[in-house]
Coordinates of C-alpha atoms in Angstrom, one line a residue:
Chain A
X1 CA 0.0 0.0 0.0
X2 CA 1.4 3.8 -0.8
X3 CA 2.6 5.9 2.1
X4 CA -0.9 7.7 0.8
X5 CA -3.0 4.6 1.4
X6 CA -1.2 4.1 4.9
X7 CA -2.2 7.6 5.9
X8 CA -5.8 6.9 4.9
X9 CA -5.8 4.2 7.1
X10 CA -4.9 5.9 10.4
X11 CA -7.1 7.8 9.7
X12 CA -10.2 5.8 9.1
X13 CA -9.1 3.5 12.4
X14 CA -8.7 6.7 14.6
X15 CA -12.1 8.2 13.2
X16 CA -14.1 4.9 13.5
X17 CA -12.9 3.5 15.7
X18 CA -12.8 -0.1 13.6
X19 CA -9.7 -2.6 13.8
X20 CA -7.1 -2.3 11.3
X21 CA -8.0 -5.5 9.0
X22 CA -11.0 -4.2 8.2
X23 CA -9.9 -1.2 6.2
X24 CA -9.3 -2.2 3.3
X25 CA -9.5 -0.6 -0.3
X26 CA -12.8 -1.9 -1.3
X27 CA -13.9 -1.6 2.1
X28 CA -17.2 0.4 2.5
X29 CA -17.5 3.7 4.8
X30 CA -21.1 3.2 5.5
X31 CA -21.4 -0.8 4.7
X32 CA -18.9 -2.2 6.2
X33 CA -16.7 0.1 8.7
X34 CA -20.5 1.7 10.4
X35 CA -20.0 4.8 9.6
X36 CA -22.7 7.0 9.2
X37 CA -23.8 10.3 7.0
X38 CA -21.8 13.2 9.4
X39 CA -19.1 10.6 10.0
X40 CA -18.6 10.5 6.4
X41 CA -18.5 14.5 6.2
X42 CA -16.3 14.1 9.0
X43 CA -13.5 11.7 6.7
X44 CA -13.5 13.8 4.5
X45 CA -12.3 17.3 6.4
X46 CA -10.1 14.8 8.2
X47 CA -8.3 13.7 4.5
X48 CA -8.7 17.9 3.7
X49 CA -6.2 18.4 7.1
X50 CA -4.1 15.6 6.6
X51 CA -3.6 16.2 3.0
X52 CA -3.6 19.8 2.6
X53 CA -6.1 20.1 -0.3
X54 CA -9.7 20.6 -0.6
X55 CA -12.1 17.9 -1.3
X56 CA -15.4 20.0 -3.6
X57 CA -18.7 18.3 -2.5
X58 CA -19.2 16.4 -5.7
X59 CA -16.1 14.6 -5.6
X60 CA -16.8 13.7 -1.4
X61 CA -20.1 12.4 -3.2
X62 CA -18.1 9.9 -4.9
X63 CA -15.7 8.9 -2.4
X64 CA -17.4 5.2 -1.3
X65 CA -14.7 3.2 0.0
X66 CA -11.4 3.5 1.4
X67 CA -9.5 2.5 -2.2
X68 CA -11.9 5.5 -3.5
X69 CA -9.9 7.9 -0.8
X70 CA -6.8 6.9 -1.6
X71 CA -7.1 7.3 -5.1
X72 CA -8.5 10.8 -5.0
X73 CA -5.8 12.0 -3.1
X74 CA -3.0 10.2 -4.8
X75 CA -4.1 12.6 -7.3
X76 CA -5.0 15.7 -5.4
X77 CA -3.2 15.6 -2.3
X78 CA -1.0 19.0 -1.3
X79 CA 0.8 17.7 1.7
Chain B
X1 CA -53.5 10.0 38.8
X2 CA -51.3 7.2 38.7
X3 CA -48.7 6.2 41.5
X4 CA -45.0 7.0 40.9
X5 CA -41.9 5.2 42.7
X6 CA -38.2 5.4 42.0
X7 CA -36.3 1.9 41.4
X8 CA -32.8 2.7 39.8
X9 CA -30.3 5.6 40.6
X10 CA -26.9 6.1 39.0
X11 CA -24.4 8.8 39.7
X12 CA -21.0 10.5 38.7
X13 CA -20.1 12.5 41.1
X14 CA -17.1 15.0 42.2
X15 CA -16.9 11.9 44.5
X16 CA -16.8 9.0 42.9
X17 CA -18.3 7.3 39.7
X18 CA -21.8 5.2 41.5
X19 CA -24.2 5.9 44.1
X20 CA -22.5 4.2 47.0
X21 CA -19.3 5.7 46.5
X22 CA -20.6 9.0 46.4
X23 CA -23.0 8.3 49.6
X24 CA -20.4 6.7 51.2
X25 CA -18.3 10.0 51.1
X26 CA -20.6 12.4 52.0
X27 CA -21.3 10.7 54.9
X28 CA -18.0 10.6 56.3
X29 CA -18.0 14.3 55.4
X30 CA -15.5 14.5 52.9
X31 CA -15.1 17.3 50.2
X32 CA -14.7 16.7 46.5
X33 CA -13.3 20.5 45.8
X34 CA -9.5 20.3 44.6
X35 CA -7.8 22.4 42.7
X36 CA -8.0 22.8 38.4
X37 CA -5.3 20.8 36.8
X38 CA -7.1 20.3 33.2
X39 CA -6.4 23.9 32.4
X40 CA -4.8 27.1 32.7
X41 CA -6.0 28.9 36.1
X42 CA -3.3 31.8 36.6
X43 CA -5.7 34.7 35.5
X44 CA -9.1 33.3 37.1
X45 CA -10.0 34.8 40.1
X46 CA -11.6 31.1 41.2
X47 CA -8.6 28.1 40.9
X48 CA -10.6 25.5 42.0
X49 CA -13.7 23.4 41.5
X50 CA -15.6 19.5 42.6
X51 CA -14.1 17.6 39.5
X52 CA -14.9 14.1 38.3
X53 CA -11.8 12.3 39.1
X54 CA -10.9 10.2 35.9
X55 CA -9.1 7.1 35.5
X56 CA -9.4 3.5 34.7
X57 CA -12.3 3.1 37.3
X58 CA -10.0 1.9 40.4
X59 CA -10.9 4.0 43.6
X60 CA -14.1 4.9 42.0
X61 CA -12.4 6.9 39.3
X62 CA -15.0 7.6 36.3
X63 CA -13.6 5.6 33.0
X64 CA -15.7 6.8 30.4
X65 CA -14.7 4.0 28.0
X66 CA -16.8 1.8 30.3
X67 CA -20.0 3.8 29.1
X68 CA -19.4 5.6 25.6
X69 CA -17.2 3.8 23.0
X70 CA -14.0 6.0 22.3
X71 CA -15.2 7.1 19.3
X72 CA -18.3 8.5 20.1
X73 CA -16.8 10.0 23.4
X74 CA -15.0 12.4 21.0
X75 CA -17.7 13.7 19.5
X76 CA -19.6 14.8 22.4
X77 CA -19.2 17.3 25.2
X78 CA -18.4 15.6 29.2
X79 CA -22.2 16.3 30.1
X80 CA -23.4 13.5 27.4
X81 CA -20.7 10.8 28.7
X82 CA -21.9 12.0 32.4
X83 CA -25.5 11.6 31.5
X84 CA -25.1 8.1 29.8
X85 CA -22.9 6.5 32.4
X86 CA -25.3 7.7 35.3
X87 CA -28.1 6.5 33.0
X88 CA -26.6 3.2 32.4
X89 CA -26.0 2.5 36.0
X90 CA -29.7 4.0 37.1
X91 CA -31.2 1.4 34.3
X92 CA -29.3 -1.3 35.6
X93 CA -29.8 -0.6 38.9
X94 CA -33.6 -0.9 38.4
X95 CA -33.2 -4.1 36.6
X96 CA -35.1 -2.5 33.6
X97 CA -33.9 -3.2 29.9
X98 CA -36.6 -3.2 27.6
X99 CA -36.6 -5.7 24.6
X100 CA -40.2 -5.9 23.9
X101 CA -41.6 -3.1 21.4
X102 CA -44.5 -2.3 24.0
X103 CA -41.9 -2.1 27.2
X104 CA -39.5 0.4 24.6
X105 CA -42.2 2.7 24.0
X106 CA -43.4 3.1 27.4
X107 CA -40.0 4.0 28.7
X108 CA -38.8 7.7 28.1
X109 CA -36.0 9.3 28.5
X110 CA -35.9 13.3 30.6
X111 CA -32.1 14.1 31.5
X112 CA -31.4 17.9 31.2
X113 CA -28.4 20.4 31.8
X114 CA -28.5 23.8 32.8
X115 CA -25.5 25.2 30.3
X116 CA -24.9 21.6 27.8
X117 CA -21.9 21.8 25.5
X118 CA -20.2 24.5 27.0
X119 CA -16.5 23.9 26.1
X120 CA -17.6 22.7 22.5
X121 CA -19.2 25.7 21.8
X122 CA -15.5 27.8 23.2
X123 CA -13.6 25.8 21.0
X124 CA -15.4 25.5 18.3
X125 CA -16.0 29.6 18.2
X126 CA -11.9 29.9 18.0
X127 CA -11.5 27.1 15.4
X128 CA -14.0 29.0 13.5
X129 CA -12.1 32.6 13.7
X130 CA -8.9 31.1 13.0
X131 CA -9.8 28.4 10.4
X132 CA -12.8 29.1 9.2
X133 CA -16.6 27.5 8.9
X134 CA -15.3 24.6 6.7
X135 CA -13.2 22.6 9.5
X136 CA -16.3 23.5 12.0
X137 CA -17.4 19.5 12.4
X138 CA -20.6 17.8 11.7
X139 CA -20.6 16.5 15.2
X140 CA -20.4 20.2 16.4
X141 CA -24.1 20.7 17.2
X142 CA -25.3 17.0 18.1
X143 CA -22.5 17.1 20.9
X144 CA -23.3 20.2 22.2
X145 CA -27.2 20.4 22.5
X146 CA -28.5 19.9 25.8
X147 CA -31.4 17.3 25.1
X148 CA -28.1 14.5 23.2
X149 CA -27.9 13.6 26.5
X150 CA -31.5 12.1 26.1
X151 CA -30.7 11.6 23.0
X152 CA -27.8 9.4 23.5
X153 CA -29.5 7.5 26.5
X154 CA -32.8 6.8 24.4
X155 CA -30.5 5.5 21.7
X156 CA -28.0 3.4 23.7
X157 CA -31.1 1.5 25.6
X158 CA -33.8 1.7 22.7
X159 CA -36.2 3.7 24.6
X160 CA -39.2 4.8 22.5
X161 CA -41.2 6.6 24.9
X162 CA -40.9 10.0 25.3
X163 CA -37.5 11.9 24.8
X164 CA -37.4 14.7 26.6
X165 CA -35.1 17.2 28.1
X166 CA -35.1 20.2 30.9
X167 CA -33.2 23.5 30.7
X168 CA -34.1 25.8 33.8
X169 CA -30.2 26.3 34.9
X170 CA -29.5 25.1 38.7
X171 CA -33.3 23.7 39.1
X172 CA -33.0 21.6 36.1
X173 CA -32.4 18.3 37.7
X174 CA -35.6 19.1 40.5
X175 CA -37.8 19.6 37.5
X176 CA -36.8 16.6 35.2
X177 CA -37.7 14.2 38.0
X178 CA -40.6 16.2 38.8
X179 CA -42.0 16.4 35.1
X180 CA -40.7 12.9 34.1
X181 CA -43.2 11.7 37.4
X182 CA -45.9 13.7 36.2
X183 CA -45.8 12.2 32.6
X184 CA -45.9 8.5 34.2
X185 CA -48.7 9.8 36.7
X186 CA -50.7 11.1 33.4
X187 CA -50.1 7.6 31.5
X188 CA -47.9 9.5 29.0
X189 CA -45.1 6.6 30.2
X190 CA -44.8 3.7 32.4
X191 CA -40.8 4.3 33.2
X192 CA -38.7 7.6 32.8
X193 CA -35.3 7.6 33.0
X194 CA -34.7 11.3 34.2
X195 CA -32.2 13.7 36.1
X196 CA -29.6 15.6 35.1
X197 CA -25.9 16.2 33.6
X198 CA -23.2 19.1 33.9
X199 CA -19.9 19.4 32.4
X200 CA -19.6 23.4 32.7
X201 CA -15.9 23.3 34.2
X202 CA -13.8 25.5 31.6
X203 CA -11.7 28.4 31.5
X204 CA -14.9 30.0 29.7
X205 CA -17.5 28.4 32.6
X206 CA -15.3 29.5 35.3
X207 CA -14.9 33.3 33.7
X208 CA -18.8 33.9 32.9
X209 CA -19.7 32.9 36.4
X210 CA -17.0 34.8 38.1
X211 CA -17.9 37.9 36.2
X212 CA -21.5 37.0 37.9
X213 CA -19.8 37.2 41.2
X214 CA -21.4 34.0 42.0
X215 CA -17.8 31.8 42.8
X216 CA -16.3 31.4 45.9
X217 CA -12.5 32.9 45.4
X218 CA -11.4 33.4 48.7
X219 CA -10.4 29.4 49.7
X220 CA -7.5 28.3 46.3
X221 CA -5.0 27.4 49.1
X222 CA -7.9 25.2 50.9
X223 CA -10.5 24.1 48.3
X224 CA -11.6 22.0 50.5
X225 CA -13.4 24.9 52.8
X226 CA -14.6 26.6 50.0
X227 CA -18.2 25.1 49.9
X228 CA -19.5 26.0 53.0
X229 CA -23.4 27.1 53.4
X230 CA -24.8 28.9 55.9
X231 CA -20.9 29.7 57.4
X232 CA -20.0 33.2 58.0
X233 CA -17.1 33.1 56.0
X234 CA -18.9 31.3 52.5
X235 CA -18.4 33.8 49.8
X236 CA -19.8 31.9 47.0
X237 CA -20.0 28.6 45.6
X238 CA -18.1 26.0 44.3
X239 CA -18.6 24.8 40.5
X240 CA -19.6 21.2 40.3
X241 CA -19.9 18.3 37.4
X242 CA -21.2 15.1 36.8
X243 CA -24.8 13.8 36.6
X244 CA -27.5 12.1 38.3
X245 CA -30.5 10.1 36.8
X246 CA -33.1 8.1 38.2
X247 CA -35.5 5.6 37.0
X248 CA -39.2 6.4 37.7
X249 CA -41.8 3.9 37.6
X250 CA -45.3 3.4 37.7
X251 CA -45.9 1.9 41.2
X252 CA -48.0 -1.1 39.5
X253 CA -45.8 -1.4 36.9
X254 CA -43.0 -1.7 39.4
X255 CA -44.4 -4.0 41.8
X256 CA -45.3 -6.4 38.8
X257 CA -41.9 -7.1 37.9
X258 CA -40.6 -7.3 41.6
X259 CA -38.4 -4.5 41.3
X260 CA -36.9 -3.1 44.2
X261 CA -39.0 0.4 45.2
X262 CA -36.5 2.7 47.1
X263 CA -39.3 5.8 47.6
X264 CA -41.9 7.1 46.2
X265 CA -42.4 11.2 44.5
X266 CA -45.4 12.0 46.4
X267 CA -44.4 15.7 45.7
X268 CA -43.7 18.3 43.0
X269 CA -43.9 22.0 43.2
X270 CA -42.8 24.9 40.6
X271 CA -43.1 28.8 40.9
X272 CA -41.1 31.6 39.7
X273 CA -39.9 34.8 41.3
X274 CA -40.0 37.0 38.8
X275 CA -37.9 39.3 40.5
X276 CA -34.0 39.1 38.8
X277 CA -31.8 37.2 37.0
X278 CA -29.5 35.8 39.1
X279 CA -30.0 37.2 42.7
X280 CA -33.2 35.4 44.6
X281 CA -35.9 37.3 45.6
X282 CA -35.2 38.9 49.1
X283 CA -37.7 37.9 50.6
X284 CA -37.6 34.1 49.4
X285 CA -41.6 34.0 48.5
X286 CA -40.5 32.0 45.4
X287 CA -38.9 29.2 47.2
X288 CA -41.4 29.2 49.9
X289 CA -44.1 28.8 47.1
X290 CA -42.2 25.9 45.5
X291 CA -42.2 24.1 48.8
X292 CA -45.8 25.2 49.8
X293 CA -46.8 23.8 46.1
X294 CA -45.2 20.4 46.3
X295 CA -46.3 20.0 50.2
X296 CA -49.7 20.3 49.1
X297 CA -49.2 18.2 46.3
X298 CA -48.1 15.4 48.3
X299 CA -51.1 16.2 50.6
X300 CA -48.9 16.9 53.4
X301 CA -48.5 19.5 56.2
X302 CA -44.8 21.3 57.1
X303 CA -44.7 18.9 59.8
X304 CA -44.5 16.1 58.4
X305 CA -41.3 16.4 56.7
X306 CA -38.2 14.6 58.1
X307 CA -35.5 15.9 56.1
X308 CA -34.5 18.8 53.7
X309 CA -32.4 18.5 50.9
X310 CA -31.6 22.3 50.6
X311 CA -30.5 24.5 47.6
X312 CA -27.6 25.9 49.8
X313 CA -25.1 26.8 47.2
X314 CA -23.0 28.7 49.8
X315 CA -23.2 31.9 48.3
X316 CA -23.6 34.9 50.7
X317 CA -27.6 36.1 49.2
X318 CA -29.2 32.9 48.8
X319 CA -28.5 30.5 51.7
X320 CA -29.9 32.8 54.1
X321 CA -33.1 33.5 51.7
X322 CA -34.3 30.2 51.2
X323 CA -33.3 29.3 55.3
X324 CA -35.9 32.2 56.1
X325 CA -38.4 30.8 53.6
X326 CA -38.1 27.2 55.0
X327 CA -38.2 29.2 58.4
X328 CA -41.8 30.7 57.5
X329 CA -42.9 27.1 55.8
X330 CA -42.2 25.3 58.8
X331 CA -43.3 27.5 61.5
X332 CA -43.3 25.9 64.7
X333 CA -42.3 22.7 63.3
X334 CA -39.2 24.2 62.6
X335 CA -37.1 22.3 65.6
X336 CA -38.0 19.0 64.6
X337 CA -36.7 19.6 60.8
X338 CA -33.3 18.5 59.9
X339 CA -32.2 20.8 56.7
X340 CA -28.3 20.1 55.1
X341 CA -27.0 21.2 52.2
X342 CA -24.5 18.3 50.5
X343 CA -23.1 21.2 48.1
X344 CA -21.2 21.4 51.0
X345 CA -19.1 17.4 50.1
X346 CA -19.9 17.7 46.3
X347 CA -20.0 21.5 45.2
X348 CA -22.7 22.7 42.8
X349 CA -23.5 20.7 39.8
X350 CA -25.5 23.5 38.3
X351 CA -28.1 21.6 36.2
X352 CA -27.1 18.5 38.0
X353 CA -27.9 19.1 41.2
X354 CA -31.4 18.7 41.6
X355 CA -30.7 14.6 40.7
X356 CA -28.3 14.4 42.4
X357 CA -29.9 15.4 45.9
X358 CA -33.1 14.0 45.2
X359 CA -31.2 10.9 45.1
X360 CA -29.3 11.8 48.5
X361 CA -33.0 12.7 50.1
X362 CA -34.0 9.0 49.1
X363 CA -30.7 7.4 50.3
X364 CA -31.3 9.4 53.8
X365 CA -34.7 8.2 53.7
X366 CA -33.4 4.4 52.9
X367 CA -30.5 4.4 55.8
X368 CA -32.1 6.8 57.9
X369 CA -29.4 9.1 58.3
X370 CA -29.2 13.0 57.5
X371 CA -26.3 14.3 55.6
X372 CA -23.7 16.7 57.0
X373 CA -23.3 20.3 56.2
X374 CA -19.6 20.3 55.9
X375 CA -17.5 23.3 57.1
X376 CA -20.4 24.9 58.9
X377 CA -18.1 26.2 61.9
X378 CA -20.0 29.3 62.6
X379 CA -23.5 29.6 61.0
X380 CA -24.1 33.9 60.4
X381 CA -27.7 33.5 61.2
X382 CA -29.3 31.3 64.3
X383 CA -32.3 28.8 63.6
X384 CA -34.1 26.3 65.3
X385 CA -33.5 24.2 62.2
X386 CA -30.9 21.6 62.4
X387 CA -28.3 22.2 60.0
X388 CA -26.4 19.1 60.4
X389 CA -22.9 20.5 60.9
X390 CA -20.0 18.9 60.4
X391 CA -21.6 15.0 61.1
X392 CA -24.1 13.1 59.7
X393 CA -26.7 11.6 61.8
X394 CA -29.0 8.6 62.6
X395 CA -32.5 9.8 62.9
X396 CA -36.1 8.3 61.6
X397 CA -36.6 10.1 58.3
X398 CA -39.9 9.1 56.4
X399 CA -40.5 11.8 53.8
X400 CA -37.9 14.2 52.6
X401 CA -38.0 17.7 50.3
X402 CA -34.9 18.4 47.9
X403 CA -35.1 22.6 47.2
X404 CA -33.3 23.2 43.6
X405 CA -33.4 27.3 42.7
X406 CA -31.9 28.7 39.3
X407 CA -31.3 31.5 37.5
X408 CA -33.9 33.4 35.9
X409 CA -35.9 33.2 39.2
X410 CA -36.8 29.2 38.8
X411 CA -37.8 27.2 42.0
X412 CA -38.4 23.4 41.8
X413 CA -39.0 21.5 45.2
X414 CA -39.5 17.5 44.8
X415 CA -41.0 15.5 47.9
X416 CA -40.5 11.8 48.2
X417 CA -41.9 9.6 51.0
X418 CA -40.4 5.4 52.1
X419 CA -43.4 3.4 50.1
X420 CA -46.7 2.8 52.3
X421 CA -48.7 0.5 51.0

């Protein structure tokens, strides 16, 4: 996994509060790690601080699953 | 109207996480007032407050991972946490965890807060001015707002009933467990789970209520003395957290499943003194209608209470107000009353504080014993009331009134009686 993809995973652990194993890249926000609609808006600022870049609402829309995230900020991310 | 019986308590306390604990403390006397190490004190005129000792529960620390998952706890102010471990214990306590759809909806949830999300609301105001409204987080307002606390409860347990919450500052807690009986008496619910949380110790809690002159600032050296009612030397009181809840129950209901029926609210009286916003009226006529109200409630006359659960904050204006107003209640019956204030052992949970004691009337009336008035060396005004100085004490007590009076000129009094059949 990229340094990226590690850094998404902290991230999703420390946020909701799953075990590690779980997050995967075609794991699920809402399906499969419990997360909810304002934990979701909540992953997303978190990746915007961690990252340095903005995430627009239409591409936050499309970000399902934890390979989603680390795609869109292999691309996008700042920091 | 219906019957209405208490049969679960649960407590987090400036002394201890639990009931016991708590009781257990007070009636050895002890103080829960130390001073502030969670934050920056130098510039407040008050260093001190009764904090909720955490840790991993050992010595009856509070471990809040042992009532909110970790994740959740972060998203949340203290008073939520407070609210849902004092909930959890008050609901196991009473043996009552609905699984049935009917039992669900006929349990409700009342837990209030006089300020809620206090040091959410701080922080979040600077992360806005220096960051801006886009890292403001979604969990912002659902942590903060004073009825998540019921919100959170009525979640964690699946309660369906009604989901309620009070806001009447330092009375809050008297009139949840008031209101909460008064739905079950109405049939609106069979069991509430009601009282009260409090998490108002911050730089910005301390500062608002010091600017109110309403701290005591004179004791940082010995926060232990600082809480002390009806003393000559008490210049204000003593901030408080924590919460208190109780489980409320139809008396059939409660006798149907066997539970165990500590007391019952036989009592409930409201008024207001529409006089000021933070001083009590001089001449305490909006406590003394409170009382009056409840006693007559209950169906009761001044004599027949044991033991009073007083507001007694331990600020110079208002303990000797409402001792004159229990003074003209009381009348000649006033040497047979015992009156203590236990914001003398656990300082002044604000919104809290109404459960809290309204548990501690029922415990005196369970043990027969009546608190102490801690550091009561030299009361400034004499009375034929007992104050309880100093030691708690064995006597009979059969029916007891808890006093809770708030800002905005809001006077709750609760009455609960041991069960007679």
């Amino acid at each position: 996994m990229s340094d990226i993809g590690e850094r998404v995973k902290k991230i999703v652990v420390e946020h909701l509060g799953v075990e590690p194993e779980k997050v995967v890249d075609n794991a699920s926000f809402i399906d499969d790690l419990g997360a909810d609609s304002l934990d979701t808006v909540e992953l997303v600022m978190a990746f915007e601080e961690e990252f340095g870049c903005e995430i627009p609402d239409d591409a936050a829309e499309t970000i399902l699953t934890v390979g989603d995230a680390t795609k869109f900020l292999e691309k996008n991310a700042k920091s | 109207m219906r019957r209405v019986v208490v049969t679960g308590l649960g407590m987090v306390s400036p002394l201890g996480c639990g009931v016991e604990p708590t009781w257990k403390r007070i009636l050895n006397g002890e103080s829960g007032a130390r001073r502030i190490e969670s934050f920056d004190v130098s510039d407040l005129q008050t260093k001190i407050a009764c904090t909720v000792v955490r840790g991993d529960g050992s010595n009856d620390s509070f471990n809040p991972d042992k009532w909110m998952e970790p994740k959740d706890q972060r998203k949340v102010d203290d008073f939520i946490i407070f609210g849902m471990a004092a909930a959890g214990q008050a609901l196991d306590d009473a043996n009552w965890h609905p699984e049935s759809e009917e039992d669900k909806c006929a349990t409700g949830t009342m837990i209030g807060s006089g300020i809620g999300g206090l040091n959410g609301i701080a922080d979040t105001a600077i992360l806005l001015k220096e960051r801006g409204p886009r890292r403001v987080s979604p969990f912002f307002i659902p942590g903060r707002l004073i009825n998540l606390a019921s919100g959170y409860v009525s979640i964690a347990h699946g309660l369906k009933g009604p989901n309620h919450a009070v806001v009447t500052a330092c009375s809050t807690g008297a009139h949840a467990v008031g209101d909460a009986a008064r739905l079950i008496a109405l049939g609106d619910a069979d069991v509430m789970v009601a009282g009260g949380a409090e998490s108002p110790i911050s730089r910005i809690g301390i500062a608002g209520f010091n600017a109110a002159r309403a701290l005591s600032t004179g004791f940082n050296e010995t926060p232990e003395k600082a809480s002390r009612p009806y003393d000559k030397d008490r210049d204000g009181f003593v901030m408080g957290e924590g919460a208190g809840v109780l489980v409320l129950e139809e008396l059939e209901h409660a006798r149907r499943r066997g539970a165990k029926i500590y007391a019952e609210v036989i009592g409930y009286g409201l008024s207001g003194d529409a006089y000021h916003i933070t001083s009590p009226s001089p001449d305490g006529d909006g406590g003394f209608r409170s009382m009056s109200a409840a006693l007559k409630r209950a169906g009761l006359t001044p004599s027949d209470l044991d033991y009073i659960n007083a507001h007694g904050t331990s600020t110079p204006l208002g303990d000797e107000i409402e001792l004159g107003a229990v003074e003209r209640l009381l009348g000649n019956a006033a040497s047979k009353v015992a009156m203590s204030s236990t914001k003398s052992s656990t300082g002044h949970l604000l919104g809290a504080a109404g459960a809290i004691e309204a548990i501690f009337a029922i415990l005196a009336i369970r043990d027969n014993v009546v608190p102490p008035t801690i550091n009561l060396d030299n009361p400034s005004v004499e009375t034929a009331i007992d104050l309880v100085p100093h030691k708690a004490k064995q006597r009979e007590v059969n029916v007891a009134l808890s006093n809770s009076f708030g800002f905005g000129g809001t006077n709750a009094s609760v009455i609960v009686r041991r069960l007679v059949s």
